[in-house]
Amino acid sequence: MINLEIKKLNKHFGGVKAVDDCSFEIEKGSITALIGPNGAGKSTVFNLISGIIEADSGNIVFSDRDIVGLSPDKISNLGFSRIFQASSLFDNLTVENNLFLAFDNEDTKFWKNLLGFNKATKIKKEKVKEMLDLVDMEKFRKNPAGDLSFGQKRLIELIRAIINPHSILMLDEPVAGVSPRLREKISKILLKLKEEGETILLIEHDMDFTLNMADKVIVMEKGIVIAEGSPEHIKNNRKVLEAYLGE
Amino acid sequence: MFLAYLISILILAAIGIILAVSLQLTVGFTGLLNLGHLAFYAIGAYTSALLALAGYPFWFCILTAGVLAMFFGFLISLPINKIKKDYLALATMGFSFVVYAVLLNWTDLTNGPLGLAGIPRPQLFGFDFSQNSNFLLLVAIIALASYLIIKLITISPFGRVLESIRDNELAAKILGKNTFKMKMCAMGASAFFAGVAGSLYAYYITYLDPSSADIMQLIPFLAIVIIGGLGSLEGTVVAAIVLTFLPEPLRFIGFPSSIIGAARQVIYALFLLLILIFKPKGFYGKVKLE
C-alpha cells in the first residue's frame, strides 16, 4: 500500500535546481532510503515534505491529501515525525521534558494547563522510561539535554521522534558521526520498529548501514532521481556507482 | 519619615516585580526579545488613569487596563510570526515609539506632554488606599498574585512548550506545536500583567505623562531580567528588589537631581555589563545567553 507519494516535485534556490521533477512513492511498513552525494537534494526533499520550505511546484500526497503549503506543525500532526541532520533538542530542558513534549498537543492549551488539568499520566511516564531504557539512558533523565554528548543527543532525538505520534518516521542521517557500537544500537532499534510495521524514510551516507536496512533505495543526484529499486538492484547499477561512489 | 520613604520604594519595587516577571515570561521563557514591554505598561497606565478620572471603580480600571494591554499584545503578535530574534526586538521597539508618539500627540485624550493629573487613589470594598501603607498592601497582594500566576504558567506543560520554542522553534513545530499561537499567548499574558503594573503605577503616582512609555525606562527592567537570570522568576524578583534599592543611596550623597537620573542609568548599565562578563547566566538563570 502506498503511504506517501511525491509527484513531480520542484524546488529552486536562485539558479540552483535543488529538487528537479522528483517523483517517488513510499510503501507502508517499509524502510525507504534516500541516498546520493552531498548536495543531491535529499535534505531538501525532507524539508519539503515537512513543510519547512515550500515547493515551487508538484504534489506531496499523503493519505489522499496534498500536503504542499501546509505549515510544519499541521504536517507533523497529520502523522509525520522526523529528526534533523543537526541536533534539534531543547538544550535547556531536561531529557525527560524533551520527551514529554513529543506526546501530544494538549500542552498548548492555556487554561487546561494553567488550571492543572494536564498532568503527566502514568502511561506517559512509563513510555518515557521504556524508551530511555531502550537506549540505556534512564540515568540521564534529569540532565539538561544540552549537556549530553553528540551520540547521546542522537539517541534522545531518535526516541523523541518515535514517541511523537506518526505514521511516517523520517530520519535525516541518524548514524552520521556516531561510534560503530552506537550505529549497531540504532540499526537494532530501526529493525525492531520495522518489525512493528513502522514506515521509515531514511537519509544516510553509510552504504553498509543503508543497504542492510532498506527495502527500497532511491538514488538522487543534482536534484534528480537517477535510480530506484531494491538494495541488490542499486548495488549493481552502473549509473549509481558512477554518481555516488565515483567508480 | 524614613518609614514613609521605605514604603514608597517598596511600592515601586512591587510594581517593578510585576513588570519584570511579565517581561521574563516573553524574554526568558519564550525567547522573544520583547522591547515593547513599556508600551503595554503605558497603555495600561493611561487606560486606568482615564477610567479612574471618569469615576470608574478600581477593579474595573485595573482589569480593563490589563485586558486592553493584552489586546495590543495579541495585535503585535500577528506580525511577529514572520519576524525573528533581533528583528523582533526592532519591531517591538518600533511599537514602543509609536505608543509614545500617540500618547504625546493625541492631546484630546491624553493631554499630551502636560499629562494627566489628579488621578484618584483607589477604593475597594470600603477600604481607602490613599495612605501609602495601605496602598503598599494592595500592590503587594497584586504583585504576589501576578507572580504566582506567571509561575503557574511556567511550571505547567504550557510553560514547557514556551521554553521549547525559546530553545528551538523549528523543532517545536516539527513536534506539532502551533508555535504562533503559543507566542501569541505568551505576548498576551505578558502584556496583561504589564498593563496591570501600569494601572498600579498610575494610581500610585496620581500623575501620568508620556515619559512612562519612554524606551529608556525599559533598560532597568531588561537589566533585572538578565541579572536575575533568564528563565528564573525567583531571580527576577530578587533582582527587581535589589535594583530598585541599589541607586537609592545616590539621593543622600548630595548630587543635584539632574545627575541622579543619569547616574542611575549608569549604575544599571554598569551592573548589567559586569553580570554579562562574570555571570552570563544571571544569578539564578538556567538559560545560556546566545
XYZ file of C-alpha atoms in Angstrom:
537
model
C 0.000 0.000 0.000
C 1.303 3.427 -0.877
C 1.595 5.739 2.092
C 3.312 8.768 0.630
C 3.559 9.838 -2.965
C 5.899 12.550 -4.239
C 4.804 13.808 -7.662
C 6.958 15.972 -9.918
C 8.326 17.981 -7.010
C 10.397 21.069 -7.840
C 12.369 23.475 -5.719
C 14.802 26.090 -6.967
C 17.118 28.195 -4.821
C 18.047 31.064 -7.129
C 19.567 29.367 -10.159
C 20.155 26.049 -8.390
C 17.642 23.295 -9.002
C 17.813 21.659 -5.586
C 14.959 19.300 -6.374
C 14.148 18.761 -10.030
C 10.974 16.974 -11.088
C 11.340 14.475 -8.320
C 8.830 11.628 -8.106
C 8.742 8.520 -5.916
C 6.481 6.514 -3.667
C 6.815 5.128 -0.189
C 5.185 1.852 0.768
C 3.535 1.431 4.113
C 5.520 -0.676 6.566
C 8.789 -0.461 4.680
C 12.125 1.249 5.059
C 12.921 3.503 2.139
C 16.397 5.002 1.914
C 17.230 8.194 0.106
C 20.878 8.254 -0.911
C 23.087 10.417 -3.071
C 26.191 12.597 -2.921
C 26.308 15.826 -0.896
C 24.098 18.475 -2.457
C 21.912 15.893 -4.195
C 18.784 17.434 -2.668
C 17.934 14.738 -0.135
C 17.560 17.030 2.839
C 15.655 19.497 0.667
C 13.171 16.737 -0.120
C 12.830 16.122 3.628
C 12.277 19.805 4.292
C 9.696 19.982 1.505
C 7.798 17.040 2.965
C 7.954 18.569 6.473
C 6.703 21.907 5.173
C 9.774 23.789 6.378
C 10.235 25.063 2.834
C 7.516 25.284 0.231
C 7.746 23.570 -3.144
C 7.741 25.659 -6.340
C 5.533 23.066 -7.974
C 4.463 19.452 -7.617
C 2.486 17.487 -5.083
C 3.170 15.554 -1.917
C 0.223 13.248 -1.388
C -0.234 11.638 1.992
C -3.347 9.509 2.626
C -5.094 11.009 -0.422
C -4.331 14.534 0.677
C -1.953 17.048 -0.899
C 0.117 18.459 1.947
C 2.069 21.072 -0.044
C 1.572 24.506 1.500
C 0.619 23.274 4.974
C 2.614 24.566 7.949
C 5.185 22.233 9.591
C 3.089 21.759 12.736
C -0.008 20.791 10.718
C 2.029 18.351 8.658
C 3.526 16.898 11.825
C 0.061 16.416 13.278
C -1.098 14.588 10.138
C 1.375 11.863 11.014
C 4.953 12.853 10.288
C 7.818 12.675 12.714
C 11.420 13.416 11.900
C 14.917 14.050 13.122
C 17.288 16.608 11.661
C 20.848 16.302 10.482
C 21.994 18.607 13.297
C 20.823 18.288 16.884
C 17.435 19.840 17.449
C 16.968 19.046 21.115
C 15.723 21.695 23.507
C 19.068 22.238 25.186
C 17.885 23.972 28.346
C 15.158 21.428 29.067
C 15.807 18.103 30.755
C 15.993 14.930 28.688
C 12.705 13.865 30.233
C 10.959 17.113 29.311
C 12.254 16.855 25.760
C 10.418 13.552 25.543
C 7.239 14.681 27.316
C 6.859 17.417 24.706
C 6.517 14.820 21.970
C 3.378 13.013 23.140
C 0.519 15.260 22.110
C -0.520 18.892 21.815
C -2.598 19.093 24.986
C 0.234 21.172 26.411
C -0.542 24.035 24.026
C -3.917 24.659 25.676
C -3.526 27.648 28.003
C -6.372 27.250 30.501
C -6.240 23.466 30.681
C -2.598 23.638 31.740
C -2.927 26.687 33.963
C -5.733 25.050 35.923
C -3.714 21.860 36.258
C -5.836 19.523 34.125
C -2.908 18.287 32.074
C -0.913 16.091 34.412
C 1.777 13.746 33.164
C -0.139 10.473 33.132
C 1.245 7.146 34.263
C 1.126 5.889 30.674
C 3.310 8.766 29.504
C 5.774 8.315 32.359
C 6.067 4.611 31.653
C 6.541 5.225 27.955
C 9.337 7.724 28.684
C 11.015 5.212 30.981
C 10.617 2.425 28.448
C 12.155 4.495 25.654
C 15.024 5.705 27.864
C 15.708 2.110 28.883
C 15.730 1.114 25.224
C 18.726 3.396 24.671
C 20.224 2.850 28.161
C 19.836 6.479 29.150
C 17.451 6.296 32.091
C 20.079 7.809 34.400
C 20.261 10.983 32.284
C 16.544 11.654 32.724
C 17.007 14.857 34.728
C 20.059 16.191 32.868
C 19.717 19.193 30.589
C 19.720 17.919 27.008
C 22.416 20.448 26.104
C 24.908 18.677 28.392
C 24.721 15.363 26.520
C 27.374 14.114 24.124
C 26.731 14.066 20.390
C 25.845 10.379 20.286
C 23.560 10.645 23.311
C 21.777 13.563 21.680
C 21.185 11.478 18.557
C 19.619 8.732 20.641
C 17.340 11.111 22.520
C 16.297 12.747 19.259
C 15.544 9.371 17.784
C 13.346 8.269 20.671
C 11.680 11.681 20.776
C 10.743 11.244 17.134
C 9.485 7.730 17.864
C 7.301 8.980 20.745
C 5.863 11.782 18.604
C 2.685 10.241 17.110
C 3.265 9.467 13.452
C 2.664 7.125 10.583
C 5.890 8.025 8.785
C 9.229 8.377 10.546
C 11.761 10.481 8.661
C 15.380 10.144 9.717
C 17.998 12.501 8.324
C 21.376 10.795 8.772
C 20.658 9.038 12.066
C 24.085 7.395 12.304
C 26.315 10.122 10.844
C 29.255 10.715 13.174
C 28.323 8.136 15.791
C 30.509 5.297 17.039
C 30.230 1.802 15.493
C 28.662 0.476 18.698
C 26.034 3.162 18.686
C 25.385 2.575 14.991
C 24.721 -1.059 15.833
C 22.303 0.002 18.533
C 20.450 2.393 16.238
C 20.113 -0.207 13.492
C 18.686 -2.658 16.006
C 16.122 -0.096 17.086
C 15.170 0.667 13.495
C 14.825 -3.012 12.588
C 12.641 -3.526 15.634
C 10.469 -0.613 14.510
C 10.218 -2.145 11.070
C 9.044 -5.418 12.567
C 6.365 -3.448 14.375
C 5.173 -2.186 10.995
C 6.631 1.321 11.007
C 7.098 3.208 7.767
C 10.543 4.790 7.684
C 12.144 7.206 5.252
C 15.872 7.415 5.746
C 18.714 9.581 4.504
C 22.102 8.018 5.098
C 25.604 8.094 3.667
C 26.756 4.907 5.304
C 26.283 2.403 2.470
C 26.571 -0.767 4.570
C 24.044 0.555 7.033
C 21.648 1.670 4.320
C 21.818 -1.389 2.091
C 21.351 -3.719 5.065
C 18.405 -1.789 6.344
C 16.388 -0.630 3.384
C 13.679 -2.403 1.420
C 13.909 0.169 -1.285
C 16.632 2.636 -2.202
C 16.122 5.888 -4.079
C 19.260 7.476 -5.510
C 19.364 11.209 -6.130
C 21.916 13.323 -7.895
C 21.679 17.073 -8.525
C 18.032 17.057 -7.545
C 17.058 14.252 -9.901
C 16.081 10.690 -9.017
C 18.561 8.670 -11.063
C 17.643 5.203 -9.878
C 15.345 3.371 -7.546
C 14.850 -0.225 -6.534
C 15.945 -2.922 -4.139
C 19.394 -2.674 -2.490
C 20.687 -5.514 -4.729
C 19.490 -3.726 -7.802
C 21.114 -0.464 -6.707
C 24.420 -2.101 -5.808
C 24.836 -3.232 -9.387
C 23.510 -0.141 -11.110
C 26.333 1.468 -13.100
C 24.781 4.904 -13.097
C 24.650 4.847 -9.326
C 28.184 3.651 -8.930
C 29.397 6.458 -11.176
C 27.412 9.166 -9.474
C 27.709 8.125 -5.914
C 30.803 6.089 -5.440
C 32.778 7.734 -8.236
C 33.832 4.414 -9.709
C 9.877 59.850 57.807
C 12.250 57.052 56.913
C 9.395 54.556 57.067
C 7.363 56.599 54.565
C 10.380 56.696 52.293
C 10.866 52.946 52.631
C 7.197 52.290 51.864
C 7.322 54.376 48.717
C 10.340 52.438 47.459
C 8.695 49.133 48.306
C 5.642 50.139 46.282
C 7.836 50.885 43.286
C 9.681 47.607 43.841
C 6.408 45.659 43.875
C 5.250 47.333 40.659
C 8.709 46.634 39.250
C 8.340 42.959 40.178
C 5.101 42.651 38.199
C 6.664 44.378 35.213
C 9.860 42.316 35.384
C 8.325 38.862 35.863
C 5.918 39.507 32.982
C 8.859 40.606 30.833
C 10.676 37.437 31.909
C 7.770 35.400 30.518
C 8.414 36.646 26.986
C 12.169 37.247 27.034
C 13.399 34.498 29.345
C 10.861 31.742 28.830
C 9.666 32.164 25.262
C 12.830 33.695 23.827
C 11.051 36.698 22.343
C 13.299 39.727 22.655
C 10.402 41.988 23.502
C 11.450 45.645 23.724
C 7.873 46.901 23.615
C 7.013 45.942 27.157
C 6.758 49.530 28.378
C 4.265 50.282 25.632
C 1.873 47.768 27.210
C 2.678 49.272 30.601
C 1.859 52.762 29.328
C -1.314 51.574 27.606
C -2.392 50.067 30.932
C -1.433 53.171 32.869
C -3.319 55.564 30.570
C -6.360 53.310 30.277
C -6.570 53.008 34.015
C -5.925 56.714 34.639
C -8.554 57.865 32.149
C -11.157 55.482 33.523
C -10.314 56.403 37.117
C -10.622 60.108 36.277
C -14.010 59.335 34.713
C -15.046 57.871 38.052
C -14.924 54.138 37.366
C -14.117 51.831 40.292
C -10.635 50.428 40.910
C -11.262 46.793 39.963
C -12.807 47.842 36.652
C -9.951 50.201 35.798
C -7.166 47.746 36.566
C -8.813 44.863 34.729
C -9.606 46.966 31.673
C -6.019 48.216 31.724
C -4.788 44.627 31.674
C -7.222 43.466 29.018
C -6.556 46.374 26.661
C -2.808 45.886 27.031
C -3.359 42.188 26.325
C -5.319 43.065 23.204
C -2.329 45.057 21.934
C -0.104 42.153 22.942
C -2.120 39.897 20.664
C -2.081 42.522 17.940
C 1.703 42.872 17.951
C 1.924 39.058 17.830
C 0.382 38.943 14.365
C 3.464 40.237 12.569
C 5.972 38.540 14.893
C 5.200 35.163 13.395
C 7.371 36.217 10.476
C 9.923 38.245 12.405
C 12.649 36.547 14.395
C 15.221 37.447 17.036
C 16.908 40.847 16.546
C 14.299 41.933 14.038
C 11.607 41.167 16.558
C 13.431 43.412 19.021
C 13.384 46.210 16.434
C 9.714 45.692 15.627
C 8.633 45.744 19.269
C 10.845 48.755 19.901
C 9.104 50.455 16.978
C 5.786 49.675 18.615
C 7.048 51.335 21.762
C 7.920 54.511 19.825
C 4.501 54.524 18.170
C 2.715 54.292 21.509
C 4.942 57.037 22.927
C 4.172 59.285 19.943
C 0.446 58.646 20.228
C 0.426 59.436 23.946
C 2.358 62.624 23.293
C 0.265 63.850 20.381
C -3.275 62.667 20.991
C -3.774 65.657 23.265
C -7.582 65.431 23.311
C -7.352 62.099 25.055
C -4.036 62.095 26.894
C -3.489 65.790 27.485
C -0.200 65.393 25.605
C 3.032 66.383 27.317
C 1.131 68.051 30.144
C -0.062 64.658 31.258
C -2.986 63.548 33.360
C -3.101 64.919 36.870
C -5.247 64.240 39.896
C -5.757 60.508 39.402
C -7.705 59.412 42.483
C -6.288 56.741 44.792
C -8.286 53.507 44.691
C -11.069 52.476 46.992
C -12.090 48.857 47.239
C -14.733 47.166 49.419
C -14.921 50.313 51.522
C -11.151 50.403 52.132
C -9.368 53.595 51.332
C -5.926 53.212 49.762
C -4.894 56.847 49.775
C -2.467 56.068 52.606
C 0.784 54.728 51.150
C 0.965 51.975 53.755
C -2.443 50.671 52.707
C -1.540 51.058 49.068
C 1.614 49.014 49.618
C -0.515 46.171 50.933
C -2.730 46.300 47.842
C 0.231 46.399 45.459
C 1.970 43.604 47.341
C -1.089 41.355 47.071
C -1.452 42.017 43.350
C 2.286 41.517 42.805
C 2.141 38.201 44.663
C -0.885 37.073 42.638
C 0.812 38.076 39.375
C 3.955 36.220 40.370
C 2.015 33.082 41.283
C 0.004 33.067 38.037
C 3.122 33.518 35.906
C 4.883 30.868 37.998
C 1.964 28.534 37.349
C 2.213 29.173 33.602
C 5.937 28.497 33.547
C 5.914 25.297 35.580
C 2.964 23.819 33.664
C 3.368 21.803 30.446
C 2.297 25.001 28.663
C 5.419 26.705 30.001
C 7.462 23.747 28.826
C 6.248 24.362 25.280
C 7.165 28.055 25.602
C 10.672 27.030 26.663
C 10.937 24.601 23.773
C 10.157 27.492 21.419
C 12.925 29.517 23.041
C 15.403 26.676 22.589
C 14.466 25.581 19.077
C 11.299 26.828 17.454
C 11.613 24.670 14.350
C 11.926 21.514 16.447
C 8.820 22.541 18.407
C 6.921 22.934 15.129
C 8.130 19.555 13.944
C 6.675 18.049 17.115
C 3.347 19.524 16.034
C 3.217 22.595 18.272
C 1.412 25.604 16.893
C 4.209 27.971 17.875
C 2.429 31.029 16.504
C -0.473 30.513 18.882
C 1.933 29.842 21.739
C 3.936 33.016 21.154
C 0.714 34.968 20.902
C -0.446 33.611 24.267
C 2.898 34.477 25.849
C 2.804 38.033 24.485
C -0.831 38.451 25.531
C -0.293 37.193 29.084
C 2.878 39.232 29.448
C 1.142 42.374 28.161
C -1.788 41.799 30.514
C 0.445 41.943 33.578
C 2.369 44.907 32.163
C -0.988 46.675 31.849
C -1.835 45.801 35.447
C 1.526 47.158 36.590
C 0.865 50.341 34.602
C -2.512 50.739 36.232
C -0.990 50.430 39.725
C 1.697 52.923 38.821
C -0.897 55.456 37.652
C -2.865 55.017 40.877
C 0.256 55.361 42.978
C 1.889 58.338 41.332
C -1.509 60.038 40.636
C 0.058 61.883 37.717
C 0.902 60.426 34.317
C 2.807 61.788 31.342
C 4.146 60.097 28.189
C 7.627 59.636 29.688
C 6.336 56.434 31.310
C 6.442 54.907 27.813
C 9.960 56.153 27.135
C 12.065 53.270 25.828
C 14.956 54.335 28.083
C 12.852 53.316 31.073
C 12.932 49.750 29.807
C 16.657 49.357 30.412
C 16.390 48.769 34.183
C 13.783 46.082 33.586
C 15.798 44.344 30.888
C 18.709 44.520 33.301
C 16.577 42.938 36.034
C 15.533 40.100 33.727
C 19.108 39.364 32.693
C 20.701 39.849 36.116
C 18.033 37.712 37.786
C 18.683 35.102 35.145
C 16.763 34.158 32.014
C 14.148 31.576 32.809
C 14.163 32.235 36.556
C 11.244 34.006 38.217
C 12.807 33.841 41.699
C 15.929 35.526 40.364
C 13.797 38.175 38.704
C 12.047 39.044 41.960
C 15.318 39.297 43.879
C 16.899 41.368 41.115
C 13.855 43.646 40.948
C 14.098 44.401 44.655
C 17.885 44.820 44.644
C 17.914 47.029 41.564
C 15.145 49.231 42.915
C 17.129 49.870 46.093
C 20.580 49.971 44.503
C 20.569 53.569 43.206
C 18.785 54.959 46.264
C 21.965 55.898 48.221
C 22.672 58.381 45.410
C 19.979 60.587 46.878
C 21.913 61.039 50.107
C 25.293 61.797 48.624
C 24.123 65.250 47.725
C 24.279 65.144 43.942
C 21.982 67.563 42.148
C 18.799 65.817 40.992
C 19.736 66.256 37.332
C 22.738 63.983 37.862
C 20.897 61.372 39.904
C 18.753 60.304 36.950
C 21.739 59.856 34.694
C 23.790 58.212 37.435
C 21.014 55.697 37.921
C 21.182 54.708 34.243
C 24.944 54.400 34.534
C 24.643 52.123 37.556
C 22.198 49.827 35.778
C 24.347 49.699 32.666
C 27.485 49.037 34.681
C 25.833 46.330 36.735
C 24.462 44.708 33.582
C 27.862 44.778 31.940
C 29.550 43.183 34.952
C 26.934 40.441 35.065
C 27.288 39.721 31.359
C 31.044 39.381 31.748
C 31.271 37.449 35.018
C 27.946 35.648 35.322
C 26.417 35.375 31.845
C 23.523 33.212 33.035
C 22.497 35.784 35.653
C 22.243 34.873 39.325
C 19.614 32.185 39.158
C 19.337 31.581 35.418
C 19.492 28.209 33.767
C 19.499 29.517 30.230
C 22.610 30.409 28.290
C 22.507 33.750 26.554
C 23.158 33.408 22.863
